Short mmCIF file of C-alpha atoms in Angstrom, two decimals:
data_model
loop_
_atom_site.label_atom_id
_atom_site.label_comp_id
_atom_site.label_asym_id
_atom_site.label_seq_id
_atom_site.Cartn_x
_atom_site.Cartn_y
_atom_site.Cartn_z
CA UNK A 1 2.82 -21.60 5.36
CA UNK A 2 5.39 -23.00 7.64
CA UNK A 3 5.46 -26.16 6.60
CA UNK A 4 7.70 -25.19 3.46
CA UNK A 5 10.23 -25.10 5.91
CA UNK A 6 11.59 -29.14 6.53
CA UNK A 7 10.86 -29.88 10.54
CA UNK A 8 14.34 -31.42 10.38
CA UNK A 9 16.14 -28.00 9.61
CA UNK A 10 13.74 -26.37 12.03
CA UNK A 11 15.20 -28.57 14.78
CA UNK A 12 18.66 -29.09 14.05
CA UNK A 13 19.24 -25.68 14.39
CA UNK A 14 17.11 -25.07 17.44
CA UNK A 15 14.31 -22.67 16.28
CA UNK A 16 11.86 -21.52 17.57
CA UNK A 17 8.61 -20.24 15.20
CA UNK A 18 6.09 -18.11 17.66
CA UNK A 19 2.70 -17.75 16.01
CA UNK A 20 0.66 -14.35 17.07
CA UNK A 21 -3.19 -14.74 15.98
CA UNK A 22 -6.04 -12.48 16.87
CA UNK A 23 -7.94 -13.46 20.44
CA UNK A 24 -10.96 -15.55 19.39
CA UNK A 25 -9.13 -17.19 16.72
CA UNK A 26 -8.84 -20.96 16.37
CA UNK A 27 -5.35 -21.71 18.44
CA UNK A 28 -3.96 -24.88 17.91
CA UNK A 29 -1.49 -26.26 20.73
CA UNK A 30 2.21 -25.59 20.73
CA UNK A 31 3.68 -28.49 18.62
CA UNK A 32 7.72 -29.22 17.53
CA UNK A 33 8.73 -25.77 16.98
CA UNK A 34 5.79 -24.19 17.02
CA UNK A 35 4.45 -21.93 19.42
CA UNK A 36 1.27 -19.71 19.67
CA UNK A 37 0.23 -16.58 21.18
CA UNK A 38 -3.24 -14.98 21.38
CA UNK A 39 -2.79 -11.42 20.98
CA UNK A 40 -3.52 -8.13 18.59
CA UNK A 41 -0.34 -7.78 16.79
CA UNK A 42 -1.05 -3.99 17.28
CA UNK A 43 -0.66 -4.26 20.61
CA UNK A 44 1.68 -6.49 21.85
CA UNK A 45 2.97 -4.53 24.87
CA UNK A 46 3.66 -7.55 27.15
CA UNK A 47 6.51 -8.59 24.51
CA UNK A 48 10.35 -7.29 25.47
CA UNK A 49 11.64 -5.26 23.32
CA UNK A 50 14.32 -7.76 20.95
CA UNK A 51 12.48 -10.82 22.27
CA UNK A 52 12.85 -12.40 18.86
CA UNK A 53 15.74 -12.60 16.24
CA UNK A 54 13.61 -12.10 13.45
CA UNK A 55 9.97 -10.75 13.12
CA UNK A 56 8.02 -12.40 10.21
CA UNK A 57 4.96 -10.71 8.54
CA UNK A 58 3.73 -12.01 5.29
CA UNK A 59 0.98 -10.19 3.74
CA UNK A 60 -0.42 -9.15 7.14
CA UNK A 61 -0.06 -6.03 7.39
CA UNK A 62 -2.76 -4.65 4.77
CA UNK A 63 -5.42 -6.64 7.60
CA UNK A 64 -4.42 -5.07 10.61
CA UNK A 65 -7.26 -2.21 10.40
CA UNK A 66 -6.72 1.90 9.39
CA UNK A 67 -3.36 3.61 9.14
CA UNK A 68 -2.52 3.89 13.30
CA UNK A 69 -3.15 0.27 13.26
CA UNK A 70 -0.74 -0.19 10.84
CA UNK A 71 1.50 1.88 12.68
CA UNK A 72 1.46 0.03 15.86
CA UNK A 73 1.68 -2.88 13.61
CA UNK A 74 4.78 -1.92 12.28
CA UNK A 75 6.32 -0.24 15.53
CA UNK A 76 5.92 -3.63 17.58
CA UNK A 77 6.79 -5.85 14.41
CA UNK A 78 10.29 -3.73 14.76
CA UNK A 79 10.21 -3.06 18.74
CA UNK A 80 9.97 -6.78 19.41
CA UNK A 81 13.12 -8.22 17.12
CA UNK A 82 16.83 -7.07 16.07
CA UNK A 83 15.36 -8.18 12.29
CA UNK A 84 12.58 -8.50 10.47
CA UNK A 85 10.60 -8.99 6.77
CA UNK A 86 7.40 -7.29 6.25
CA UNK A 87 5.81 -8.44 3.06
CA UNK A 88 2.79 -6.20 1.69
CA UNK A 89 0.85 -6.20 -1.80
CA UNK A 90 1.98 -3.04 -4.04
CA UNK A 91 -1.07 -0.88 -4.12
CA UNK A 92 -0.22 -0.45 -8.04
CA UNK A 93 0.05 -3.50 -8.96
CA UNK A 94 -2.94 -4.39 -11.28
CA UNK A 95 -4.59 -7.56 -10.08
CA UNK A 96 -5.82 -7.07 -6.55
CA UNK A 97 -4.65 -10.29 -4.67
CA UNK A 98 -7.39 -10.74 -2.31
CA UNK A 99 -10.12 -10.53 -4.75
CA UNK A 100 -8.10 -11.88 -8.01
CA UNK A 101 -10.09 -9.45 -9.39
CA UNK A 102 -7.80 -6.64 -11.87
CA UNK A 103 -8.45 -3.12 -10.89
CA UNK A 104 -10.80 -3.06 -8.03
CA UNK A 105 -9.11 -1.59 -5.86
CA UNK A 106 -9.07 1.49 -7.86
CA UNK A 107 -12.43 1.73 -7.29
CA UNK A 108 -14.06 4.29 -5.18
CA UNK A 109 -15.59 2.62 -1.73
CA UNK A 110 -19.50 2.92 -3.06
CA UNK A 111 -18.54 0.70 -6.15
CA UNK A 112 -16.67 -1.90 -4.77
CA UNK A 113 -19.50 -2.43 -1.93
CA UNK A 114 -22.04 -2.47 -5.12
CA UNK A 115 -20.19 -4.86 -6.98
CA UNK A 116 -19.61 -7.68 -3.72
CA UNK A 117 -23.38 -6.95 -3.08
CA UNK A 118 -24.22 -7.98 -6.88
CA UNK A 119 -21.54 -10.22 -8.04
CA UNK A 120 -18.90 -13.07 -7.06
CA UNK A 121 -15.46 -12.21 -6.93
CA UNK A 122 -12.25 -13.96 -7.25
CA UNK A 123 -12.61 -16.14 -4.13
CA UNK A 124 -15.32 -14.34 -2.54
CA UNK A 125 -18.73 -15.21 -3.12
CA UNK A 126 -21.72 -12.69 -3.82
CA UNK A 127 -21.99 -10.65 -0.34
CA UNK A 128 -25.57 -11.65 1.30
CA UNK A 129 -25.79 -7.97 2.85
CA UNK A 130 -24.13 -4.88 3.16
CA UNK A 131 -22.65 -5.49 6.37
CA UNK A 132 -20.84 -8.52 5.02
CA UNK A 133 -20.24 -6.62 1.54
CA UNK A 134 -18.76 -3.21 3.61
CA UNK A 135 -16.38 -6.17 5.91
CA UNK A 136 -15.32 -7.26 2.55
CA UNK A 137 -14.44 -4.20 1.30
CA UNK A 138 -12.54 -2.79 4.36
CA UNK A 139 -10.78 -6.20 4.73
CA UNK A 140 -7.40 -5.20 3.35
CA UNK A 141 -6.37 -2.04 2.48
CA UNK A 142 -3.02 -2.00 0.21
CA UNK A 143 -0.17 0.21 0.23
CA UNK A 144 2.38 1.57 -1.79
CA UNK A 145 6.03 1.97 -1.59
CA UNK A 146 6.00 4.88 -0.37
CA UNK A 147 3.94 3.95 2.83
CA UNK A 148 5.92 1.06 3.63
CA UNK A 149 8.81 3.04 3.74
CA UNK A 150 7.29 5.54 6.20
CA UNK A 151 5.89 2.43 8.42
CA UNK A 152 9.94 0.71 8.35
CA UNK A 153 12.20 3.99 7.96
CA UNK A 154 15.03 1.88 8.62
CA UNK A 155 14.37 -0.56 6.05
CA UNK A 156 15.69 -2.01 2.66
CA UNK A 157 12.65 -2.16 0.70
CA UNK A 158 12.82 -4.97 -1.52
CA UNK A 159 10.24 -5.16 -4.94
CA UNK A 160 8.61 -8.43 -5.55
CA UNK A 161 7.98 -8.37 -9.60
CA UNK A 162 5.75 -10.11 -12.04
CA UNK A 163 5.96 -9.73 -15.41
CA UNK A 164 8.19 -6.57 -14.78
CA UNK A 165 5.48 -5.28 -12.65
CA UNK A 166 6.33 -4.29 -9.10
CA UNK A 167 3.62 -7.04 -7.47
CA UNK A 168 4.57 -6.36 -3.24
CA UNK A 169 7.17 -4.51 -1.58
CA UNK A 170 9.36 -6.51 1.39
CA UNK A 171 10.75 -4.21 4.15
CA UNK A 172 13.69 -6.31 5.73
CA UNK A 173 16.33 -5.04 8.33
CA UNK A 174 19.16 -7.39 9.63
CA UNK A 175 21.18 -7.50 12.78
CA UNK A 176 24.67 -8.47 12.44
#
C-alpha cells in the first residue's frame, strides 16, 4: 500500500511511516522509512499523546472488533496525532467490498453464515465449518455516515463516490 508512495519523496523530506499490526502478526524489520510496531490499535496506551503528525487508517477500522473497539480505535487514532484520515466502507453502498458480493451485508447474521457455509464468495472460498463461516461473517462490520461522525466528532467527513453512489466515507482533521 505504501509503496505508491516513491522512496525518493519519502526520504527527501524526512518521513517517517510507523506500521501498527496486531501481536502475532507477520512483522517484517524496520526498512528505509519504514517502521513497525506490534500492538492492538485499540489499545495503544504506551503511545504519547501527538506522537505522530498524521494518523493513517485505510479501511481498518470496520476490522477492529464491536462498537467499543471501534471506539478506542478511533480515540487513540485521534489521541496519538495533531491529524489524521480514517477511511471506512459506506454501510449503504451496494456491493459489499470484502465479499464483492452486492447486498450481503443486508442480510440478517443466520443468512450470511448459511450462504459462506454453502457457497464461494467474492474472494472467499466456501467456509469448511461454522466456526470459520461465523469468523467470516463477523470479520468486518461496516458503518455509515452517521457513525463515523460520532467515532471523529471533530472531523470533515469526506464521501468517496462511484457511479454517484456514496462508496466510503474519509474522516480527516488537519493541524495547521
Amino acid at each position: 500500500y505504501w509503496n505508491i508512495v516513491p522512496a525518493q519523496y519519502l526520504s527527501d523530506r524526512n518521513v517517517t511511516i510507523t506500521i501498527v499490526n496486531l501481536p502475532g502478526s507477520d512483522m517484517p524489520a524496520d526498512h528505509g522509512p519504514f517502521r513497525f510496531i506490534e500492538a492492538d490499535a485499540c489499545e495503544l496506551t504506551d503511545i504519547p499523546d501527538n506522537s505522530f503528525d498524521i494518523s493513517h487508517s485505510n479501511s481498518v477500522l470496520e476490522h477492529v472488533g464491536d462498537w467499543d473497539r471501534m471506539v478506542r480505535f478511533a480515540y487513540h487514532l485521534r489521541r496519538i496525532s495533531t491529524s489524521y484520515f480514517c477511511q471506512t466502507p459506506n454501510y449503504w453502498f451496494p456491493l459489499e467490498p470484502h465479499f464483492m458480493t452486492p447486498l450481503i451485508h443486508w442480510f440478517p447474521r443466520p443468512v450470511r453464515l448459511w450462504l459462506f457455509m454453502h457457497i464461494s464468495l467474492g474472494h472467499w472460498r466456501k467456509a469448511t465449518s461454522v466456526d470459520q463461516a461465523m469468523r467470516t461473517v463477523d470479520s468486518a462490520r461496516l458503518l455509515n455516515k452517521q457513525m463515523l461522525r460520532t467515532l471523529f466528532p471533530e472531523a470533515t467527513i469526506i464521501t468517496e463516490r462511484l457511479f454517484l453512489l456514496p462508496k466510503s466515507f474519509i474522516a480527516i482533521r488537519t493541524h495547521h
